[in-house]
Every structure is written in C-alpha cells, then in structure tokens.
Amino acid sequence: MKRILSVLMILTIIVSMTACADSKINEPDIIEHDAPLSSSSENISDTENESNYISISQNENSENASDESSQSSESKNDSVKSSSEQKNDASSKKPESQTQQSESQKSSSSAALQSSEKSSSQSSHVEQKPQNGNAAGTGEIRAVWISYLEYQSILTGKSEKEFKNSIKTMFSNLANDGFNTVYVHARSHSDAYYASDIYPWSVYCTWTEGKAPGFDPLKIMVKEAHSAGLKIEAWINPYRISGKTDVSKISKGNPAYNWLDTDKVVIVENTGIFYNPADSDVIDLVVNGVEEIVRNYEVDGIHFDDYFYPTTDESFDSSYYRSYKNSGGKLSLSAWRRQNVNELVSRVYSAIKSINSACAFGISPTGNTNSNYSTLYCDVYTWVTSAGYVDYICPQLYYGFNHKTLPYLTVLDEFDGMITKDGIKLVVGLAAYKAGAEDQYAGNTGKLEWTQNSDIISREVAAARNAKNYGGFAIYRSDSFYNPAKSVADIVKKEKQNL
C-alpha cells in the first residue's frame, strides 16, 4: 500500500510540474497575436515552430488585405477603449493597402532577376549564387534580429552563466557565418532587458515582470557582441505595452501602471495595450528610455520596428485630436497622427546624436508603403527625404519574387526610389522564417515559391546590392536560421549556405 501511495505522489508531482511548465508557455505575449499588429492578425504562436512561420511584421496583414481587396477599402471593427473604461464602442474602416505594381519602376537588372526567378520557380529549381553590385566587404550591413522570442529559451529563468554561454555561442555562430550586426531586443513591451531606472525588468527575464534576473542581459550582449566582432543595436518597440489586454499583468513598476486610468494608455480589443502616440508624456517617456540606453551602454545603434499606431479607429485618440482641432489645428486625423509619430522619431534621433553622434538610428517599417502611411501612420517618405530622422531604413521586404500583389523587386525599387537624402541607407529586411513554408498571402503565383526554391534569400540580397542606396540586409530572425523546424530544416540549411 505504501508503495502504491508513493507512486501516486510521484505522479502527482509530475503532473504539477507539467502544469507549471504549461503556464509559463502561456505567459503574456508568448503567442504572437501582434504579428501582424492589427485585429486581423495571423495569430501565429511561438509554440507553432513546426510551421516556421512567425513574424515581427505587420506587413503580413497588408498582404492579406491586398490579396482579398485589390482596389477597394476593407471594413473592419476594432474595439478600442481607454484602460479605465474597457468598453467595446468603436468601429473603423481599414484603408486601402495595395501597393501598385509598376514595371517602369524596375531597373533592367531587377527585371532580369525577376524573369529568372519566375522561370526557376515554375520549372525545376536551379541554384544561383548572388551577383555582387554593391559587394559585401565594402561596409555592407549583414544583420540578424534576435527577439524576445529567442530569449525564452536562452534567458528566461536562466543563470548568468547559462545566458552568457548561450549568447556567446549564438554570436560566434553568426560571426562565423559572415554576419556583422545584431539587432537585440532591449525593450519589447514597456519593459527592459537591462538595469533601468524607468522600465521594469521584462517578464521574459524571470517570468515575473519587475523581478531582476540577478545580472544585466544587455550588458552581457554588448560585451560578447563586440568580442565576436559584431556591432550591436538595441531594438525597441516604443508604444507596445502588452500583446494582450489584461491590465492586471502590468506591474506597479511599469510606467504604464500609473496611466491606466488615463487616455495615455489605450486598450485595443483583440490586439493589446499601447501607449498613446498623441501624448507628450508618452513621447518624453520613449525618448528618456532611449537616452538611458545610449548613455549607459556602448550600443552601436538604436533600432525601432513597425509598431506605431495599432489601429485606424478614430476613437483611439479622439480626445487629443479634438483638443488639437479646438486650438486651431488644420491637419486631417491621418496627417495629425503621422505628425505625432514624426515628432517622436525626430526627437529620438536628436537625443541619440546629442549623446553619441556615432550611434546609428534606424527604423524597420513594413514592406507595404500604403499600409505604413495610411494604417500605421508612419511617414517613411519624410524620414528618408529629410535630415534629422534616421540613418537607415530597414523595410521588412518579406515577399518572394512571385508574390501576387507585393513582388519583392517592385517593393525593393519603391523603397530605394524614395530615398533622396544623402547618407541614408537602405537595409532590406528578409524573411528567413518563410523558407520551406507555404506563403498563404502570396496568391496563386507565389504560394509555393518558398517551398520550391532554396536560394530566394541569396537572390534577394543579390538584387538589393544593385539598389542605389543599398546599405545591407537583415535576417528575421536568428532561430529561423539556426533552430528551424524539422519540416523545413533542409531548405533553411540550403538558404543559409547560399547566402
């Protein structure tokens, strides 16, 4: 009898441990509801690595909109509420997000590459080595994103020694494979992966927001990156607080906590919790956070991605816009929102340069220019035609050559043609996570492209090197190249070798 009871106790402990592990997997934002950010999200989970289909980007939403609604606007309902009200009371109309294809935009070399790609994807595959225009070895950025998703296996709940060994191995592998830059998350959700006086320790350090891991991950990453010969940029999501809508998960040490009963923090139903870009205190908060990193860490740059306005819903910042109009403001709502984002970008740039003029500032918007302008309200055109905004732009060109509505060469030429300000470089963001997977947003012409070819990324780099303003490329993301799902491992390996 005692023996039976002992066995039952052991089984109970095992079940308890399993439940605990499961609860960690379901911690806030592990499921990428914010990829893309809008309410029509792909809802791709980090636990769904068998599909190898996780994205930081909102442009997948733009692809979906483009495929389903070619030349017309698409209706959607976003329930937006202040964090104190928590009511569903809003609906909005999603603007058109269709990038026009223009053959006249394409250079002769790009057109030739596109023709080659179409023939190779529609017949038997033939490997092609990249042809250098702006060749590697001449200051080319060869970057990889390392996100909070990677941290969940190498940082969360780990000792300092364990994390240091993991990051050293990761950086060594990247350097050995010819990469020279890493974009590492320093702030993913109004939090910090470093010792901050402004933001709480991230939940992805210890599974508890605000709880210190006992060491400084960013400090270790800066040291190990430079030791490996890599440049390191601190990657920040400026407005995102949480990818879920449960305010109870926000710690008292989070600057968002004291603003929960104000319009400075807004809940977007089925999307997450966000800082209001229209609020001057929010802008100050983001700028102060950037200054803290640049002053205290020898980072080579600050990197923003595409998380700007999380919705087009007019109620999101209606009280601020009403005050603006009542004080004599003339801008439309869309133009005013772009102005709010531009103010943040300009101030961040000035703050960085006032501390360290050599520290770069770049932004990675989606690859759909119409979505950027009309849905996210990020005015990329102003950033790349004017001084005082960015040093580089890194559009997420997560498309194949045969994508139905946003073929790679078209959007590459579109972004390259936008840049007129001397010194601003084009770094192309490329989708390693698509290698070997069907692209459900690419239409019939491109759906199987990533499953039938194993040199798409290398040919995309080759095409980009012919761009006038080319500065390099960035791979999203590290695990997609170095820890792919078994189902796509062979194609990923070939993609990496070809690159």
PDB file of C-alpha atoms in Angstrom, residues 262-446:
ATOM      1  CA  THR A 262      -5.960  57.942 -18.346  1.00  0.00           C
ATOM      2  CA  ASP A 263      -6.030  58.241 -22.129  1.00  0.00           C
ATOM      3  CA  LYS A 264      -2.236  57.896 -22.187  1.00  0.00           C
ATOM      4  CA  VAL A 265      -2.716  54.131 -22.237  1.00  0.00           C
ATOM      5  CA  VAL A 266      -5.242  52.547 -24.598  1.00  0.00           C
ATOM      6  CA  ILE A 267      -6.573  49.018 -24.941  1.00  0.00           C
ATOM      7  CA  VAL A 268      -7.276  47.774 -28.460  1.00  0.00           C
ATOM      8  CA  GLU A 269      -9.534  44.747 -28.264  1.00  0.00           C
ATOM      9  CA  ASN A 270      -8.015  41.502 -29.549  1.00  0.00           C
ATOM     10  CA  THR A 271      -4.714  43.299 -30.133  1.00  0.00           C
ATOM     11  CA  GLY A 272      -3.119  44.578 -26.946  1.00  0.00           C
ATOM     12  CA  ILE A 273      -2.341  47.544 -24.723  1.00  0.00           C
ATOM     13  CA  PHE A 274      -0.474  50.546 -26.100  1.00  0.00           C
ATOM     14  CA  TYR A 275       0.852  53.961 -25.215  1.00  0.00           C
ATOM     15  CA  ASN A 276      -0.969  56.771 -26.977  1.00  0.00           C
ATOM     16  CA  PRO A 277       1.380  58.329 -29.582  1.00  0.00           C
ATOM     17  CA  ALA A 278      -0.502  61.641 -29.310  1.00  0.00           C
ATOM     18  CA  ASP A 279       0.501  62.211 -25.692  1.00  0.00           C
ATOM     19  CA  SER A 280       3.521  64.418 -24.947  1.00  0.00           C
ATOM     20  CA  ASP A 281       4.321  62.488 -21.761  1.00  0.00           C
ATOM     21  CA  VAL A 282       4.467  59.289 -23.786  1.00  0.00           C
ATOM     22  CA  ILE A 283       6.910  60.869 -26.210  1.00  0.00           C
ATOM     23  CA  ASP A 284       9.055  62.043 -23.288  1.00  0.00           C
ATOM     24  CA  LEU A 285       8.970  58.537 -21.811  1.00  0.00           C
ATOM     25  CA  VAL A 286      10.179  56.886 -25.007  1.00  0.00           C
ATOM     26  CA  VAL A 287      12.905  59.477 -25.564  1.00  0.00           C
ATOM     27  CA  ASN A 288      14.119  59.166 -21.966  1.00  0.00           C
ATOM     28  CA  GLY A 289      14.273  55.399 -22.344  1.00  0.00           C
ATOM     29  CA  VAL A 290      16.408  55.703 -25.467  1.00  0.00           C
ATOM     30  CA  GLU A 291      18.721  58.185 -23.770  1.00  0.00           C
ATOM     31  CA  GLU A 292      19.147  55.801 -20.832  1.00  0.00           C
ATOM     32  CA  ILE A 293      20.408  53.052 -23.138  1.00  0.00           C
ATOM     33  CA  VAL A 294      22.726  55.249 -25.197  1.00  0.00           C
ATOM     34  CA  ARG A 295      24.250  56.830 -22.072  1.00  0.00           C
ATOM     35  CA  ASN A 296      24.803  53.601 -20.164  1.00  0.00           C
ATOM     36  CA  TYR A 297      25.633  51.020 -22.835  1.00  0.00           C
ATOM     37  CA  GLU A 298      28.092  51.010 -25.720  1.00  0.00           C
ATOM     38  CA  VAL A 299      25.469  50.111 -28.290  1.00  0.00           C
ATOM     39  CA  ASP A 300      26.210  50.858 -31.926  1.00  0.00           C
ATOM     40  CA  GLY A 301      22.667  51.875 -32.678  1.00  0.00           C
ATOM     41  CA  ILE A 302      19.016  52.136 -31.699  1.00  0.00           C
ATOM     42  CA  HIS A 303      16.549  50.180 -33.811  1.00  0.00           C
ATOM     43  CA  PHE A 304      12.752  50.600 -33.997  1.00  0.00           C
ATOM     44  CA  ASP A 305      10.491  48.223 -35.890  1.00  0.00           C
ATOM     45  CA  ASP A 306       6.989  48.705 -37.280  1.00  0.00           C
ATOM     46  CA  TYR A 307       4.853  49.047 -34.165  1.00  0.00           C
ATOM     47  CA  PHE A 308       3.395  52.532 -34.436  1.00  0.00           C
ATOM     48  CA  TYR A 309      -0.350  53.221 -34.359  1.00  0.00           C
ATOM     49  CA  PRO A 310      -2.087  49.905 -33.552  1.00  0.00           C
ATOM     50  CA  THR A 311      -5.422  50.824 -35.136  1.00  0.00           C
ATOM     51  CA  THR A 312      -7.133  53.222 -37.541  1.00  0.00           C
ATOM     52  CA  ASP A 313     -10.085  53.599 -35.184  1.00  0.00           C
ATOM     53  CA  GLU A 314     -10.952  57.271 -34.719  1.00  0.00           C
ATOM     54  CA  SER A 315     -11.800  56.774 -31.044  1.00  0.00           C
ATOM     55  CA  PHE A 316      -8.245  55.681 -30.223  1.00  0.00           C
ATOM     56  CA  ASP A 317      -7.019  59.250 -29.667  1.00  0.00           C
ATOM     57  CA  SER A 318     -10.197  61.248 -30.217  1.00  0.00           C
ATOM     58  CA  SER A 319      -9.856  63.466 -27.131  1.00  0.00           C
ATOM     59  CA  TYR A 320      -6.376  64.547 -28.195  1.00  0.00           C
ATOM     60  CA  TYR A 321      -7.426  65.226 -31.768  1.00  0.00           C
ATOM     61  CA  ARG A 322     -10.455  67.182 -30.573  1.00  0.00           C
ATOM     62  CA  SER A 323      -8.196  69.386 -28.429  1.00  0.00           C
ATOM     63  CA  TYR A 324      -5.887  69.866 -31.397  1.00  0.00           C
ATOM     64  CA  LYS A 325      -8.757  70.965 -33.662  1.00  0.00           C
ATOM     65  CA  ASN A 326     -10.255  73.205 -30.982  1.00  0.00           C
ATOM     66  CA  SER A 327      -6.937  75.005 -30.689  1.00  0.00           C
ATOM     67  CA  GLY A 328      -6.955  75.800 -34.396  1.00  0.00           C
ATOM     68  CA  GLY A 329      -5.281  72.704 -35.859  1.00  0.00           C
ATOM     69  CA  LYS A 330      -5.879  72.186 -39.575  1.00  0.00           C
ATOM     70  CA  LEU A 331      -4.455  68.720 -40.249  1.00  0.00           C
ATOM     71  CA  SER A 332      -6.658  65.746 -41.036  1.00  0.00           C
ATOM     72  CA  LEU A 333      -6.710  62.938 -38.486  1.00  0.00           C
ATOM     73  CA  SER A 334      -4.323  60.828 -40.572  1.00  0.00           C
ATOM     74  CA  ALA A 335      -1.881  63.681 -41.163  1.00  0.00           C
ATOM     75  CA  TRP A 336      -2.000  64.629 -37.482  1.00  0.00           C
ATOM     76  CA  ARG A 337      -1.222  61.063 -36.452  1.00  0.00           C
ATOM     77  CA  ARG A 338       1.748  60.957 -38.824  1.00  0.00           C
ATOM     78  CA  GLN A 339       2.917  64.220 -37.312  1.00  0.00           C
ATOM     79  CA  ASN A 340       2.783  62.656 -33.831  1.00  0.00           C
ATOM     80  CA  VAL A 341       4.978  59.760 -34.943  1.00  0.00           C
ATOM     81  CA  ASN A 342       7.326  62.107 -36.790  1.00  0.00           C
ATOM     82  CA  GLU A 343       7.788  64.148 -33.631  1.00  0.00           C
ATOM     83  CA  LEU A 344       8.831  61.038 -31.725  1.00  0.00           C
ATOM     84  CA  VAL A 345      11.218  59.904 -34.461  1.00  0.00           C
ATOM     85  CA  SER A 346      12.816  63.341 -34.757  1.00  0.00           C
ATOM     86  CA  ARG A 347      13.257  63.700 -31.012  1.00  0.00           C
ATOM     87  CA  VAL A 348      14.745  60.225 -30.665  1.00  0.00           C
ATOM     88  CA  TYR A 349      17.225  60.957 -33.447  1.00  0.00           C
ATOM     89  CA  SER A 350      18.280  64.253 -31.831  1.00  0.00           C
ATOM     90  CA  ALA A 351      18.577  62.646 -28.395  1.00  0.00           C
ATOM     91  CA  ILE A 352      20.829  59.879 -29.708  1.00  0.00           C
ATOM     92  CA  LYS A 353      23.109  62.217 -31.616  1.00  0.00           C
ATOM     93  CA  SER A 354      23.417  64.608 -28.660  1.00  0.00           C
ATOM     94  CA  ILE A 355      24.885  61.768 -26.598  1.00  0.00           C
ATOM     95  CA  ASN A 356      26.830  59.812 -29.216  1.00  0.00           C
ATOM     96  CA  SER A 357      26.970  61.119 -32.776  1.00  0.00           C
ATOM     97  CA  ALA A 358      28.346  57.777 -33.981  1.00  0.00           C
ATOM     98  CA  CYS A 359      25.361  55.827 -32.660  1.00  0.00           C
ATOM     99  CA  ALA A 360      23.045  54.934 -35.554  1.00  0.00           C
ATOM    100  CA  PHE A 361      19.268  55.197 -35.567  1.00  0.00           C
ATOM    101  CA  GLY A 362      17.204  53.097 -37.937  1.00  0.00           C
ATOM    102  CA  ILE A 363      13.592  52.043 -38.348  1.00  0.00           C
ATOM    103  CA  SER A 364      12.162  48.870 -39.844  1.00  0.00           C
ATOM    104  CA  PRO A 365       8.708  49.617 -41.290  1.00  0.00           C
ATOM    105  CA  THR A 366       6.534  47.102 -43.086  1.00  0.00           C
ATOM    106  CA  GLY A 367       7.181  46.429 -46.751  1.00  0.00           C
ATOM    107  CA  ASN A 368       3.800  47.830 -47.788  1.00  0.00           C
ATOM    108  CA  THR A 369       4.190  51.587 -48.212  1.00  0.00           C
ATOM    109  CA  ASN A 370       0.450  52.251 -48.304  1.00  0.00           C
ATOM    110  CA  SER A 371      -0.043  50.354 -45.066  1.00  0.00           C
ATOM    111  CA  ASN A 372       2.762  52.325 -43.441  1.00  0.00           C
ATOM    112  CA  TYR A 373       1.282  55.654 -44.489  1.00  0.00           C
ATOM    113  CA  SER A 374      -2.438  55.056 -44.040  1.00  0.00           C
ATOM    114  CA  THR A 375      -2.733  52.349 -41.375  1.00  0.00           C
ATOM    115  CA  LEU A 376       0.314  52.660 -39.116  1.00  0.00           C
ATOM    116  CA  TYR A 377       0.743  56.398 -39.737  1.00  0.00           C
ATOM    117  CA  CYS A 378       4.500  56.188 -40.149  1.00  0.00           C
ATOM    118  CA  ASP A 379       5.686  58.703 -42.714  1.00  0.00           C
ATOM    119  CA  VAL A 380       8.640  56.833 -44.194  1.00  0.00           C
ATOM    120  CA  TYR A 381       8.841  59.274 -47.099  1.00  0.00           C
ATOM    121  CA  THR A 382       9.614  62.194 -44.779  1.00  0.00           C
ATOM    122  CA  TRP A 383      12.182  60.152 -42.869  1.00  0.00           C
ATOM    123  CA  VAL A 384      14.202  59.311 -45.986  1.00  0.00           C
ATOM    124  CA  THR A 385      13.969  62.668 -47.736  1.00  0.00           C
ATOM    125  CA  SER A 386      14.764  64.937 -44.791  1.00  0.00           C
ATOM    126  CA  ALA A 387      17.602  65.400 -42.322  1.00  0.00           C
ATOM    127  CA  GLY A 388      17.163  64.604 -38.647  1.00  0.00           C
ATOM    128  CA  TYR A 389      15.072  61.438 -38.698  1.00  0.00           C
ATOM    129  CA  VAL A 390      17.021  58.257 -39.462  1.00  0.00           C
ATOM    130  CA  ASP A 391      20.426  56.988 -40.561  1.00  0.00           C
ATOM    131  CA  TYR A 392      18.952  53.989 -42.324  1.00  0.00           C
ATOM    132  CA  ILE A 393      15.633  52.457 -43.220  1.00  0.00           C
ATOM    133  CA  CYS A 394      15.132  48.705 -42.999  1.00  0.00           C
ATOM    134  CA  PRO A 395      11.811  47.817 -44.665  1.00  0.00           C
ATOM    135  CA  GLN A 396      10.542  44.327 -43.980  1.00  0.00           C
ATOM    136  CA  LEU A 397      10.500  43.008 -47.550  1.00  0.00           C
ATOM    137  CA  TYR A 398       9.086  39.645 -46.520  1.00  0.00           C
ATOM    138  CA  TYR A 399       7.927  38.714 -50.000  1.00  0.00           C
ATOM    139  CA  GLY A 400       9.027  36.335 -52.685  1.00  0.00           C
ATOM    140  CA  PHE A 401       9.729  37.337 -56.268  1.00  0.00           C
ATOM    141  CA  ASN A 402       6.371  35.915 -57.369  1.00  0.00           C
ATOM    142  CA  HIS A 403       4.166  37.438 -54.694  1.00  0.00           C
ATOM    143  CA  LYS A 404       0.882  38.336 -56.346  1.00  0.00           C
ATOM    144  CA  THR A 405       0.435  41.890 -55.048  1.00  0.00           C
ATOM    145  CA  LEU A 406       3.795  42.817 -53.477  1.00  0.00           C
ATOM    146  CA  PRO A 407       6.553  41.143 -55.520  1.00  0.00           C
ATOM    147  CA  TYR A 408       9.960  41.628 -53.955  1.00  0.00           C
ATOM    148  CA  LEU A 409      11.585  43.535 -56.811  1.00  0.00           C
ATOM    149  CA  THR A 410       8.757  46.055 -57.026  1.00  0.00           C
ATOM    150  CA  VAL A 411       8.816  46.951 -53.348  1.00  0.00           C
ATOM    151  CA  LEU A 412      12.636  46.959 -53.319  1.00  0.00           C
ATOM    152  CA  ASP A 413      12.705  49.547 -56.103  1.00  0.00           C
ATOM    153  CA  GLU A 414       9.911  51.509 -54.443  1.00  0.00           C
ATOM    154  CA  PHE A 415      11.827  51.942 -51.190  1.00  0.00           C
ATOM    155  CA  ASP A 416      15.136  52.583 -52.945  1.00  0.00           C
ATOM    156  CA  GLY A 417      13.487  55.282 -55.062  1.00  0.00           C
ATOM    157  CA  MET A 418      12.040  57.020 -52.013  1.00  0.00           C
ATOM    158  CA  ILE A 419      15.444  57.843 -50.539  1.00  0.00           C
ATOM    159  CA  THR A 420      16.751  61.235 -51.641  1.00  0.00           C
ATOM    160  CA  LYS A 421      18.589  62.436 -48.552  1.00  0.00           C
ATOM    161  CA  ASP A 422      22.321  61.819 -48.842  1.00  0.00           C
ATOM    162  CA  GLY A 423      23.726  59.353 -46.336  1.00  0.00           C
ATOM    163  CA  ILE A 424      20.517  57.462 -45.587  1.00  0.00           C
ATOM    164  CA  LYS A 425      20.991  53.799 -46.376  1.00  0.00           C
ATOM    165  CA  LEU A 426      18.586  51.061 -47.401  1.00  0.00           C
ATOM    166  CA  VAL A 427      18.908  47.863 -45.368  1.00  0.00           C
ATOM    167  CA  VAL A 428      16.498  45.218 -46.628  1.00  0.00           C
ATOM    168  CA  GLY A 429      14.735  43.014 -44.078  1.00  0.00           C
ATOM    169  CA  LEU A 430      14.393  39.431 -45.349  1.00  0.00           C
ATOM    170  CA  ALA A 431      12.150  36.594 -44.178  1.00  0.00           C
ATOM    171  CA  ALA A 432      14.134  33.522 -43.192  1.00  0.00           C
ATOM    172  CA  TYR A 433      11.025  32.288 -41.394  1.00  0.00           C
ATOM    173  CA  LYS A 434       9.291  31.744 -44.737  1.00  0.00           C
ATOM    174  CA  ALA A 435      11.894  29.330 -46.078  1.00  0.00           C
ATOM    175  CA  GLY A 436      10.260  25.985 -46.795  1.00  0.00           C
ATOM    176  CA  ALA A 437       6.752  27.178 -45.886  1.00  0.00           C
ATOM    177  CA  GLU A 438       3.731  27.960 -47.998  1.00  0.00           C
ATOM    178  CA  ASP A 439       3.062  31.683 -48.217  1.00  0.00           C
ATOM    179  CA  GLN A 440      -0.671  31.985 -47.710  1.00  0.00           C
ATOM    180  CA  TYR A 441      -0.668  35.691 -48.549  1.00  0.00           C
ATOM    181  CA  ALA A 442       1.276  35.469 -51.808  1.00  0.00           C
ATOM    182  CA  GLY A 443      -1.596  34.447 -54.069  1.00  0.00           C
ATOM    183  CA  ASN A 444      -1.525  31.602 -56.559  1.00  0.00           C
ATOM    184  CA  THR A 445       1.625  32.933 -58.220  1.00  0.00           C
ATOM    185  CA  GLY A 446       3.736  32.836 -55.084  1.00  0.00           C
TER     186      GLY A 446
END
